[in-house]
Structure formats: structure tokens, C-alpha cells
mmCIF file of C-alpha atoms and ligand atoms in Angstrom:
data_model
loop_
_atom_site.group_PDB
_atom_site.id
_atom_site.type_symbol
_atom_site.label_atom_id
_atom_site.label_comp_id
_atom_site.label_asym_id
_atom_site.label_seq_id
_atom_site.Cartn_x
_atom_site.Cartn_y
_atom_site.Cartn_z
ATOM 1 C CA MET X 6 19.850 51.718 7.676
ATOM 2 C CA LYS X 7 19.352 48.313 9.414
ATOM 3 C CA LEU X 8 15.906 47.548 10.965
ATOM 4 C CA LEU X 9 15.741 44.921 13.976
ATOM 5 C CA VAL X 10 12.626 42.961 14.171
ATOM 6 C CA PRO X 11 11.843 40.942 17.504
ATOM 7 C CA VAL X 12 9.473 38.104 16.965
ATOM 8 C CA LYS X 13 7.999 35.960 19.895
ATOM 9 C CA ARG X 14 7.070 32.292 19.141
ATOM 10 C CA VAL X 15 3.615 32.100 20.785
ATOM 11 C CA VAL X 16 0.489 30.069 20.848
ATOM 12 C CA ASP X 17 -1.560 30.286 17.637
ATOM 13 C CA TYR X 18 -4.206 32.713 17.509
ATOM 14 C CA ASN X 19 -6.709 29.947 16.516
ATOM 15 C CA VAL X 20 -6.035 27.855 19.607
ATOM 16 C CA LYS X 21 -8.435 27.795 22.462
ATOM 17 C CA VAL X 22 -5.710 27.476 25.366
ATOM 18 C CA ARG X 23 -6.817 25.801 28.460
ATOM 19 C CA VAL X 24 -5.404 26.040 32.021
ATOM 20 C CA LYS X 25 -3.491 23.676 34.091
ATOM 21 C CA SER X 26 -5.731 21.865 36.769
ATOM 22 C CA ASP X 27 -3.213 23.492 39.320
ATOM 23 C CA GLY X 28 -3.481 26.704 38.165
ATOM 24 C CA SER X 29 0.120 27.322 37.615
ATOM 25 C CA GLY X 30 -0.195 28.547 33.992
ATOM 26 C CA MET X 31 -1.562 27.317 30.636
ATOM 27 C CA ASP X 32 -1.383 23.870 29.334
ATOM 28 C CA LEU X 33 1.033 24.067 26.016
ATOM 29 C CA ALA X 34 1.301 20.092 25.563
ATOM 30 C CA GLY X 35 0.774 19.655 21.646
ATOM 31 C CA VAL X 36 -0.730 23.092 21.173
ATOM 32 C CA LYS X 37 -0.098 25.114 17.818
ATOM 33 C CA MET X 38 2.691 27.796 17.687
ATOM 34 C CA SER X 39 2.962 30.343 15.533
ATOM 35 C CA MET X 40 4.843 34.127 14.825
ATOM 36 C CA ASN X 41 2.835 36.582 17.340
ATOM 37 C CA PRO X 42 0.631 38.291 14.850
ATOM 38 C CA PHE X 43 2.091 41.894 15.719
ATOM 39 C CA ASP X 44 5.073 40.889 14.923
ATOM 40 C CA GLU X 45 4.014 39.741 11.675
ATOM 41 C CA ILE X 46 2.860 43.012 10.901
ATOM 42 C CA ALA X 47 6.259 44.398 12.222
ATOM 43 C CA VAL X 48 8.016 42.187 9.687
ATOM 44 C CA GLU X 49 5.775 43.005 6.837
ATOM 45 C CA GLU X 50 6.292 46.941 7.688
ATOM 46 C CA ALA X 51 9.942 46.328 7.844
ATOM 47 C CA VAL X 52 9.933 44.616 4.044
ATOM 48 C CA ARG X 53 8.025 47.754 2.857
ATOM 49 C CA LEU X 54 10.559 49.973 3.884
ATOM 50 C CA LYS X 55 13.080 48.086 2.333
ATOM 51 C CA GLU X 56 11.176 47.900 -0.670
ATOM 52 C CA LYS X 57 10.774 51.367 -0.556
ATOM 53 C CA GLY X 58 14.672 51.931 -0.351
ATOM 54 C CA VAL X 59 14.677 53.406 3.120
ATOM 55 C CA ALA X 60 16.283 50.350 4.905
ATOM 56 C CA THR X 61 19.029 47.954 3.509
ATOM 57 C CA GLU X 62 19.005 44.750 5.922
ATOM 58 C CA ILE X 63 16.248 43.531 8.006
ATOM 59 C CA ILE X 64 17.558 41.387 11.313
ATOM 60 C CA ALA X 65 14.634 39.266 12.841
ATOM 61 C CA VAL X 66 15.331 38.347 16.346
ATOM 62 C CA SER X 67 13.865 35.462 18.646
ATOM 63 C CA CYS X 68 14.512 34.890 22.216
ATOM 64 C CA GLY X 69 13.350 31.665 23.955
ATOM 65 C CA VAL X 70 13.644 27.797 22.887
ATOM 66 C CA ALA X 71 15.517 25.739 20.074
ATOM 67 C CA GLN X 72 12.014 25.898 18.192
ATOM 68 C CA CYS X 73 11.637 29.592 17.785
ATOM 69 C CA GLN X 74 13.966 28.986 15.171
ATOM 70 C CA GLU X 75 11.063 27.913 12.910
ATOM 71 C CA THR X 76 9.430 31.730 13.771
ATOM 72 C CA LEU X 77 12.578 33.008 12.623
ATOM 73 C CA ARG X 78 12.581 31.166 9.501
ATOM 74 C CA THR X 79 9.244 32.375 8.862
ATOM 75 C CA ALA X 80 10.322 35.978 9.321
ATOM 76 C CA LEU X 81 13.026 35.061 6.674
ATOM 77 C CA ALA X 82 10.764 33.751 4.326
ATOM 78 C CA ILE X 83 8.523 37.054 4.709
ATOM 79 C CA GLY X 84 11.670 38.724 3.928
ATOM 80 C CA ALA X 85 13.900 39.269 6.656
ATOM 81 C CA ASP X 86 17.960 38.827 5.447
ATOM 82 C CA ARG X 87 19.126 37.489 8.202
ATOM 83 C CA ALA X 88 18.110 36.066 12.021
ATOM 84 C CA ILE X 89 19.143 35.689 15.475
ATOM 85 C CA LEU X 90 18.140 33.332 17.904
ATOM 86 C CA VAL X 91 18.791 34.064 21.706
ATOM 87 C CA GLU X 92 18.221 30.344 22.876
ATOM 88 C CA THR X 93 17.695 29.581 26.130
ATOM 89 C CA ASP X 94 15.151 27.104 28.086
ATOM 90 C CA ALA X 95 14.330 29.766 30.891
ATOM 91 C CA GLU X 96 10.896 31.578 31.300
ATOM 92 C CA LEU X 97 11.565 34.883 29.666
ATOM 93 C CA GLN X 98 9.539 38.118 31.010
ATOM 94 C CA PRO X 99 9.498 41.407 29.201
ATOM 95 C CA LEU X 100 12.454 42.417 31.093
ATOM 96 C CA ALA X 101 15.011 40.070 30.356
ATOM 97 C CA VAL X 102 13.531 40.042 26.586
ATOM 98 C CA ALA X 103 14.043 44.021 26.632
ATOM 99 C CA LYS X 104 17.754 43.709 27.702
ATOM 100 C CA LEU X 105 18.864 40.967 25.752
ATOM 101 C CA LEU X 106 17.247 43.145 22.781
ATOM 102 C CA LYS X 107 19.333 45.992 24.025
ATOM 103 C CA ALA X 108 22.421 43.929 23.859
ATOM 104 C CA LEU X 109 21.739 43.469 20.180
ATOM 105 C CA VAL X 110 20.721 47.121 19.705
ATOM 106 C CA ASP X 111 24.349 47.822 20.972
ATOM 107 C CA ARG X 112 25.815 45.445 18.871
ATOM 108 C CA GLU X 113 23.892 45.963 15.602
ATOM 109 C CA GLN X 114 23.094 49.657 15.735
ATOM 110 C CA PRO X 115 19.591 49.557 13.881
ATOM 111 C CA GLY X 116 18.139 52.872 12.588
ATOM 112 C CA LEU X 117 14.598 51.428 13.775
ATOM 113 C CA VAL X 118 13.542 48.677 15.996
ATOM 114 C CA ILE X 119 10.103 47.355 14.907
ATOM 115 C CA LEU X 120 7.945 45.022 17.452
ATOM 116 C CA GLY X 121 4.615 44.105 18.101
ATOM 117 C CA LYS X 122 2.486 45.915 20.365
ATOM 118 C CA GLN X 123 1.860 43.106 22.496
ATOM 119 C CA ALA X 124 2.339 39.617 22.674
ATOM 120 C CA ILE X 125 -1.048 37.476 22.535
ATOM 121 C CA ASP X 126 0.609 34.886 25.409
ATOM 122 C CA ASP X 127 1.314 37.244 27.995
ATOM 123 C CA ASP X 128 -0.448 40.447 27.067
ATOM 124 C CA CYS X 129 2.337 42.250 28.451
ATOM 125 C CA ASN X 130 2.513 45.355 26.081
ATOM 126 C CA GLN X 131 6.132 45.996 27.847
ATOM 127 C CA VAL X 132 8.638 45.116 25.899
ATOM 128 C CA GLY X 133 8.900 47.865 23.322
ATOM 129 C CA GLN X 134 8.764 50.535 25.983
ATOM 130 C CA MET X 135 11.258 48.989 28.243
ATOM 131 C CA LEU X 136 13.267 48.608 25.448
ATOM 132 C CA ALA X 137 13.114 52.333 24.636
ATOM 133 C CA ALA X 138 13.649 53.195 28.192
ATOM 134 C CA LEU X 139 16.989 50.782 28.259
ATOM 135 C CA THR X 140 18.717 52.216 24.791
ATOM 136 C CA ASP X 141 17.382 55.848 25.806
ATOM 137 C CA MET X 142 15.944 56.006 22.414
ATOM 138 C CA PRO X 143 12.295 57.767 21.301
ATOM 139 C CA GLN X 144 9.443 55.084 21.328
ATOM 140 C CA ALA X 145 6.235 55.748 18.844
ATOM 141 C CA THR X 146 3.801 52.967 20.018
ATOM 142 C CA PHE X 147 0.485 51.497 18.386
ATOM 143 C CA ALA X 148 1.463 52.524 15.022
ATOM 144 C CA SER X 149 -1.078 52.468 12.436
ATOM 145 C CA LYS X 150 1.038 53.955 9.706
ATOM 146 C CA VAL X 151 4.874 54.708 9.591
ATOM 147 C CA GLU X 152 6.726 57.082 7.290
ATOM 148 C CA VAL X 153 10.685 56.934 7.409
ATOM 149 C CA ALA X 154 12.562 60.213 5.885
ATOM 150 C CA ASP X 155 15.428 62.606 6.640
ATOM 151 C CA GLY X 156 16.612 60.581 9.802
ATOM 152 C CA LYS X 157 12.728 60.781 11.330
ATOM 153 C CA ALA X 158 10.189 58.569 11.575
ATOM 154 C CA GLN X 159 6.342 59.919 11.306
ATOM 155 C CA VAL X 160 4.379 57.444 13.043
ATOM 156 C CA THR X 161 0.400 57.752 13.194
ATOM 157 C CA ARG X 162 -0.596 56.109 16.344
ATOM 158 C CA GLU X 163 -4.027 54.390 17.477
ATOM 159 C CA VAL X 164 -5.282 56.026 20.502
ATOM 160 C CA ASP X 165 -8.560 55.995 22.820
ATOM 161 C CA GLY X 166 -9.977 59.127 20.886
ATOM 162 C CA GLY X 167 -8.870 58.616 17.375
ATOM 163 C CA LEU X 168 -5.162 59.316 15.605
ATOM 164 C CA GLU X 169 -2.260 61.141 16.906
ATOM 165 C CA THR X 170 0.702 61.504 14.232
ATOM 166 C CA ILE X 171 4.068 62.300 15.821
ATOM 167 C CA SER X 172 7.412 62.644 14.857
ATOM 168 C CA VAL X 173 10.403 60.958 16.336
ATOM 169 C CA ALA X 174 14.195 61.246 15.523
ATOM 170 C CA LEU X 175 15.726 57.773 14.482
ATOM 171 C CA PRO X 176 17.169 55.359 15.810
ATOM 172 C CA ALA X 177 13.860 54.977 17.482
ATOM 173 C CA VAL X 178 11.632 52.260 18.748
ATOM 174 C CA VAL X 179 8.203 51.831 17.165
ATOM 175 C CA THR X 180 5.626 49.030 18.162
ATOM 176 C CA THR X 181 2.805 47.858 15.377
ATOM 177 C CA ASP X 182 -1.166 48.191 15.624
ATOM 178 C CA LEU X 183 -3.278 45.873 13.995
ATOM 179 C CA ARG X 184 -4.159 48.030 11.073
ATOM 180 C CA LEU X 185 -0.556 49.209 10.352
ATOM 181 C CA ASN X 186 -0.735 46.246 6.947
ATOM 182 C CA GLU X 187 -1.997 43.760 6.161
ATOM 183 C CA PRO X 188 0.749 40.966 5.994
ATOM 184 C CA ARG X 189 2.005 39.126 2.602
ATOM 185 C CA TYR X 190 0.983 35.244 2.600
ATOM 186 C CA VAL X 191 4.692 33.403 2.500
ATOM 187 C CA THR X 192 4.927 31.702 -0.677
ATOM 188 C CA LEU X 193 6.682 28.041 -1.193
ATOM 189 C CA PRO X 194 9.807 29.641 -3.082
ATOM 190 C CA ASN X 195 10.207 32.222 -0.516
ATOM 191 C CA ILE X 196 10.191 29.370 2.328
ATOM 192 C CA MET X 197 12.878 27.658 0.614
ATOM 193 C CA LYS X 198 15.011 30.713 -0.077
ATOM 194 C CA ALA X 199 14.860 31.372 3.761
ATOM 195 C CA LYS X 200 16.198 27.953 4.624
ATOM 196 C CA LYS X 201 19.340 29.288 3.054
ATOM 197 C CA LYS X 202 19.697 32.979 4.806
ATOM 198 C CA PRO X 203 21.854 32.949 7.664
ATOM 199 C CA LEU X 204 20.568 32.379 11.260
ATOM 200 C CA GLU X 205 22.903 32.809 14.184
ATOM 201 C CA ASN X 206 22.715 31.263 17.565
ATOM 202 C CA VAL X 207 23.835 32.667 20.693
ATOM 203 C CA LYS X 208 23.000 32.327 24.599
ATOM 204 C CA PRO X 209 21.974 35.338 26.931
ATOM 205 C CA ALA X 210 25.128 34.465 28.751
ATOM 206 C CA ASP X 211 27.111 35.718 25.279
ATOM 207 C CA LEU X 212 25.318 38.845 25.382
ATOM 208 C CA GLY X 213 25.870 39.448 29.560
ATOM 209 C CA VAL X 214 22.348 39.579 30.176
ATOM 210 C CA ASP X 215 21.038 37.761 33.235
ATOM 211 C CA VAL X 216 17.247 36.735 32.432
ATOM 212 C CA ALA X 217 16.349 35.617 35.928
ATOM 213 C CA PRO X 218 12.504 36.060 36.295
ATOM 214 C CA ARG X 219 11.429 39.058 38.409
ATOM 215 C CA ILE X 220 7.591 38.085 38.522
ATOM 216 C CA LYS X 221 6.213 35.018 39.983
ATOM 217 C CA THR X 222 2.761 33.773 38.573
ATOM 218 C CA LEU X 223 0.663 33.339 41.629
ATOM 219 C CA ASN X 224 -2.341 31.555 40.040
ATOM 220 C CA VAL X 225 -3.891 31.439 36.373
ATOM 221 C CA SER X 226 -7.718 30.819 36.055
ATOM 222 C CA GLU X 227 -10.339 30.597 33.472
ATOM 223 C CA PRO X 228 -12.823 33.688 33.280
ATOM 224 C CA PRO X 229 -16.228 32.822 34.668
ATOM 225 C CA LYS X 230 -18.231 30.735 32.455
ATOM 226 C CA ARG X 231 -21.156 32.835 30.740
ATOM 227 C CA GLY X 232 -24.718 31.656 31.580
ATOM 228 C CA ALA X 233 -27.174 30.982 28.999
ATOM 229 C CA GLY X 234 -29.570 33.380 27.490
ATOM 230 C CA VAL X 235 -33.123 34.035 27.642
ATOM 231 C CA LYS X 236 -35.732 35.099 24.729
ATOM 232 C CA VAL X 237 -38.166 38.038 26.296
ATOM 233 C CA PRO X 238 -41.552 38.159 25.100
ATOM 234 C CA ASP X 239 -41.788 42.091 24.561
ATOM 235 C CA VAL X 240 -39.817 45.294 25.572
ATOM 236 C CA ALA X 241 -41.614 45.545 28.544
ATOM 237 C CA THR X 242 -40.089 42.558 30.127
ATOM 238 C CA LEU X 243 -36.974 43.241 28.876
ATOM 239 C CA VAL X 244 -37.083 46.937 30.404
ATOM 240 C CA ASP X 245 -38.205 45.270 33.558
ATOM 241 C CA LYS X 246 -35.370 42.793 33.465
ATOM 242 C CA LEU X 247 -32.684 45.313 32.804
ATOM 243 C CA LYS X 248 -34.110 47.558 35.621
ATOM 244 C CA ASN X 249 -34.715 44.999 38.265
ATOM 245 C CA GLU X 250 -32.443 41.929 37.617
ATOM 246 C CA ALA X 251 -29.180 43.172 35.981
ATOM 247 C CA LYS X 252 -30.077 46.356 37.507
ATOM 248 C CA VAL X 253 -27.969 48.384 34.400
ATOM 249 C CA ILE X 254 -30.756 51.108 33.948
HETATM 250 P P1 AMP E 311 5.196 41.943 24.959
HETATM 251 O O1 AMP E 311 5.586 43.167 25.802
HETATM 252 O O2 AMP E 311 5.645 40.636 26.214
HETATM 253 O O3 AMP E 311 3.781 41.634 25.161
HETATM 254 O O4 AMP E 311 5.718 41.868 23.863
HETATM 255 C C1 AMP E 311 5.267 43.173 22.919
HETATM 256 C C2 AMP E 311 6.584 42.376 21.976
HETATM 257 O O5 AMP E 311 8.259 42.100 22.109
HETATM 258 C C3 AMP E 311 6.039 41.479 20.967
HETATM 259 O O6 AMP E 311 5.391 41.831 19.941
HETATM 260 C C4 AMP E 311 7.613 40.853 20.268
HETATM 261 O O7 AMP E 311 7.602 41.885 19.153
HETATM 262 C C5 AMP E 311 8.945 41.167 21.163
HETATM 263 N N1 AMP E 311 8.904 40.202 22.186
HETATM 264 C C6 AMP E 311 8.406 39.950 23.504
HETATM 265 N N2 AMP E 311 8.813 38.553 23.785
HETATM 266 C C7 AMP E 311 9.565 38.309 22.537
HETATM 267 C C8 AMP E 311 10.752 36.969 22.560
HETATM 268 N N3 AMP E 311 10.869 36.260 23.434
HETATM 269 N N4 AMP E 311 11.196 37.085 21.527
HETATM 270 C C9 AMP E 311 11.195 38.310 20.858
HETATM 271 N N5 AMP E 311 10.453 39.221 20.684
HETATM 272 C C10 AMP E 311 9.789 39.320 21.566
#
């Protein structure tokens, strides 16, 4: 069984991003970029499924600028077998990414697509669900445990009130939550090996997909600055402030 693992190049989670002065978006000049953390978890899970003998091949896919190759090389170093870069300089919104992935699903026929539940840059949480709709595959989102056997995936999902375990027939779409696994460290020998693994380059037009944006960003702004805290002398003052200033009790 083939596994398709989409990986997005995003601003590194340690970077404190700044909003551009004209409010048109984030200032990404010179900012460190990395693989979306949920996608690292997805690659790790795919590698574990291969190590268990459930999967035979792992294909990592990234859609975006030429530098996404670095993200794909990281996926190859974690353990993916080959990679596909869908290269474009266009701004890619979740529907466009889902359409590109659908074209690759049609071509590669994977038994399972494992994606991150959300990209930490746009926080959309849409691509997995849209891909499931476009391909008519069942979906199991926010996975904290995945077991594959007998043409089915049993997926434990993190829901508000606790955990829900569902069974979906393969091929299916699974999106990863934080507690699914802890991705392994990428070792130097594996980074070297990854350089020799195949990386195919295609364009959205080769896949017959129009990636034109459907959503226009009107404005991006920083959250309001938090005011400084105050020390209160005793519980009575605290209760008084909560009642009369914050008006929360
Ligand atoms: P989102 O719906 O944008 O929050 O993204 C959810 C997941 O879709 C991510 O964790 C990735 O696995 C995948 N994804 C989103 N954008 C891309 C992209 N440009 N290239 C590859 N995978 C992507």
C-alpha cells in the first residue's frame, strides 16, 4: 500500500512573526522556514506504518515555491521514499492545494493520505477535509492513534469531551493531532541518503489544476497588547477588582 503525505513549508514555530505595516499580511523576509509540525507527525506515522509492514511506499508532496524542496528533503530524511514538488509561485489557498492533491491521488492511487490537521501559518484546518470531499474518500480527522488492518483504518480522534474511535474503509484521509507520535530526530546519514532519493517536479498546469485564489485577505492585524498585571494586597481586594473592574464574577 502506498501512503501519500502532504508536507507544507511554513514559518518555523519558534519565530515570532510580524505583521506588515500596511496590514496586507505577514512580513516573511529573512524568516526561518520549516516543515509544518503536524506534517512532521504525519511523515513519522507513515514511516512507522512502513516499518510495521503495513505500507510499502511513502510519497511526500509539497505544493509551493522551489524552496519547498528543502521541506521534501526533510521528509525523505525522516523516511519517505520519494517526493513530488508541485511548483508554483502563486499564493496557494486550501482549495487549490486540495485540488492538486486530488490530481496526485488519482495518479498515485494511495491507500491512505496522512496530512497535518492544520498548517500553523494560515491555521485553516481545511485541506484534509476538502481532499476527502473531492476524492469521495472517508476521513478521520485529529488522529491520536492509527491502526491499519484488513482494508480498514481504526482511528482514535481527539474530540472536545475526550476520545472517539472510528473505523474507516481504505483508501481514506487521516489528519494528525499533536499526540499521535513524537517525530524522530533526523540523523546526518539519513540527510545524506535523502539527497539521492527521487524528487519529481511538476507544475499545477501539468495536473490540470487552476490554482487561482478564491479568497481575498482584507486585513491582518496584531492582537491587542496585554496590559501590565497588578499585585493585590489581599483576597478581599482581588474579589472586589474581579467584581467591579473586570466584572467577571
Ligand atoms: P490547512 O488546511 O491549510 O490548515 O492545512 C492542513 C494540512 O494540509 C497541512 O498540515 C498539510 O499537511 C497540508 N497542506 C496544506 N498546504 C499545503 C501545501 N502547500 N503543500 C503540501 N501540503 C499542504
